[in-house]
Coordinates of C-alpha atoms in Angstrom, one line a residue:
X1 CA 76.9 161.2 53.7
X2 CA 78.2 157.5 53.5
X3 CA 81.9 156.9 53.5
X4 CA 83.7 155.0 50.7
X5 CA 86.1 152.3 51.6
X6 CA 89.4 153.0 49.9
X7 CA 91.8 150.6 48.2
X8 CA 94.3 151.3 51.0
X9 CA 91.7 150.3 53.6
X10 CA 91.0 147.1 51.6
X11 CA 94.7 146.3 51.6
X12 CA 94.8 146.9 55.4
X13 CA 92.0 144.4 55.8
X14 CA 93.8 141.8 53.6
X15 CA 97.0 142.3 55.6
X16 CA 95.1 141.8 58.9
X17 CA 93.3 138.7 57.5
X18 CA 96.5 137.2 56.2
X19 CA 98.1 137.5 59.6
X20 CA 95.4 135.3 61.3
X21 CA 95.4 131.5 61.6
X22 CA 93.5 130.2 58.5
X23 CA 92.0 126.8 58.0
X24 CA 89.9 125.1 55.3
X25 CA 87.2 123.0 56.9
X26 CA 85.1 120.4 55.2
X27 CA 82.0 118.5 56.1
X28 CA 79.5 115.9 55.0
X29 CA 76.6 118.4 54.9
X30 CA 73.2 117.0 54.1
X31 CA 72.5 114.1 51.7
X32 CA 69.4 116.0 50.6
X33 CA 71.7 118.5 48.8
X34 CA 72.6 115.7 46.3
X35 CA 69.1 116.0 44.8
X36 CA 68.0 119.4 45.8
X37 CA 70.9 121.9 46.0
X38 CA 70.5 124.5 48.8
X39 CA 72.1 127.9 48.5
X40 CA 74.7 128.9 51.1
X41 CA 73.2 131.1 53.8
X42 CA 75.0 134.4 54.8
X43 CA 74.3 133.8 58.5
X44 CA 76.1 130.4 59.0
X45 CA 78.7 130.2 61.8
X46 CA 79.6 126.5 61.4
X47 CA 79.4 123.8 58.8
X48 CA 76.4 121.5 59.1
X49 CA 78.5 118.4 59.8
X50 CA 82.3 119.2 60.0
X51 CA 84.7 116.3 59.5
X52 CA 87.9 118.2 59.9
X53 CA 90.0 121.2 58.9
X54 CA 93.5 121.7 57.6
X55 CA 95.8 124.7 58.1
X56 CA 96.1 126.8 54.9
X57 CA 99.4 126.2 53.1
X58 CA 99.5 129.2 50.8
X59 CA 98.2 132.8 51.3
X60 CA 99.4 135.2 48.6
X61 CA 98.4 138.7 47.5
X62 CA 97.1 138.5 43.9
X63 CA 96.0 140.7 41.0
X64 CA 93.6 139.8 38.1
X65 CA 95.8 138.8 35.2
X66 CA 94.6 137.1 32.0
X67 CA 98.0 135.4 31.7
X68 CA 98.3 134.6 35.4
X69 CA 99.2 131.1 36.7
X70 CA 96.3 130.9 39.1
X71 CA 93.2 129.6 37.3
X72 CA 89.8 129.6 38.9
X73 CA 86.8 127.5 37.8
X74 CA 84.9 130.7 36.8
X75 CA 87.6 131.3 34.1
X76 CA 89.3 134.1 36.0
X77 CA 93.0 134.1 36.3
X78 CA 95.3 135.8 38.8
X79 CA 99.0 136.4 39.3
X80 CA 100.8 136.6 42.6
X81 CA 101.9 140.1 43.6
X82 CA 105.0 140.9 45.8
X83 CA 103.2 144.0 47.1
X84 CA 100.1 143.8 49.2
X85 CA 96.8 144.0 47.3
X86 CA 93.1 144.0 48.3
X87 CA 92.8 140.4 47.1
X88 CA 94.2 137.1 48.6
X89 CA 94.7 133.7 47.1
X90 CA 94.3 131.0 49.7
X91 CA 95.1 127.4 49.1
X92 CA 95.5 124.2 51.1
X93 CA 96.1 120.6 50.1
X94 CA 94.4 117.9 52.2
X95 CA 96.6 114.8 52.8
X96 CA 95.7 111.3 51.6
X97 CA 94.3 110.2 54.9
X98 CA 92.3 113.3 55.7
X99 CA 88.6 112.4 55.8
X100 CA 89.2 109.1 53.9
X101 CA 85.9 107.5 53.0
X102 CA 83.8 110.5 53.9
X103 CA 81.4 112.2 51.5
X104 CA 82.2 115.9 51.4
X105 CA 79.5 118.4 50.4
X106 CA 80.6 121.6 52.1
X107 CA 83.8 123.6 52.4
X108 CA 84.6 126.7 54.5
X109 CA 87.4 129.1 55.1
X110 CA 87.8 129.6 58.8
X111 CA 89.8 132.5 60.4
X112 CA 91.1 132.4 64.0
X113 CA 90.9 128.6 64.7
X114 CA 92.6 127.6 67.9
X115 CA 93.4 123.9 68.4
X116 CA 93.4 122.4 71.9
X117 CA 96.6 122.6 73.9
X118 CA 99.0 119.7 74.0
X119 CA 98.6 118.4 70.4
X120 CA 101.7 117.2 68.6
X121 CA 103.8 120.0 67.2
X122 CA 103.5 120.3 63.5
X123 CA 99.9 118.9 63.3
X124 CA 98.1 120.5 60.4
X125 CA 94.8 118.5 60.2
X126 CA 92.4 118.7 63.0
X127 CA 89.1 116.9 63.8
X128 CA 86.3 118.8 65.6
X129 CA 87.4 117.2 68.9
X130 CA 90.8 118.8 68.6
X131 CA 89.5 122.3 68.3
X132 CA 89.3 124.6 71.3
X133 CA 87.9 127.6 69.5
X134 CA 86.6 127.2 66.0
X135 CA 87.2 130.8 64.9
X136 CA 84.9 132.5 62.5
X137 CA 83.4 131.1 59.3
X138 CA 84.5 133.5 56.5
X139 CA 83.5 131.7 53.3
X140 CA 81.1 128.8 52.7
X141 CA 80.7 126.6 49.6
X142 CA 78.3 123.8 49.2
X143 CA 79.5 121.8 46.2
X144 CA 78.8 118.7 44.3
X145 CA 79.6 115.8 46.6
X146 CA 83.0 114.1 46.5
X147 CA 83.8 110.8 48.2
X148 CA 87.3 111.1 49.7
X149 CA 89.8 108.5 48.7
X150 CA 92.9 107.7 50.6
X151 CA 94.7 107.5 47.3
X152 CA 94.4 111.2 46.3
X153 CA 95.3 114.6 47.6
X154 CA 92.5 117.2 47.6
X155 CA 93.4 120.8 46.8
X156 CA 91.1 123.6 47.8
X157 CA 91.6 127.2 46.6
X158 CA 89.8 130.5 47.2
X159 CA 90.1 134.0 45.9
X160 CA 89.3 136.3 48.8
X161 CA 88.5 140.0 47.8
X162 CA 88.4 142.7 50.5

């Protein structure tokens, strides 16, 4: 008889995930996606053409809440929970200079990234050459392209259910 994953087990997974180094990576992807969208595979381990990645700035436990302050493009809303839940809200804000001038078509949430040793303390944005171990690709989005401008911050947010 198959076992059923319990909410307490899902919370344990969320707690373990939250304790790991988390980064949002972005890449140029393929220009062919501009005219012929391609669905995300479930077997990807890397972005097609990574430009860089930024350390996640916010990881909170959340609950669905019609009056919540966290709005997702799908219309769902969430509220932060002080107690652990089986759902995480993950957010990062890319800085002005991050990938300035690049066309971005793909985003990923990476878990367990390890930058190379000897980089300046406090560095939060890493190019592929600055990564010793990329970690594991957890979520992958291929979106409508954006051309990065050095005059804007770029915010990326995920709701991660367990």
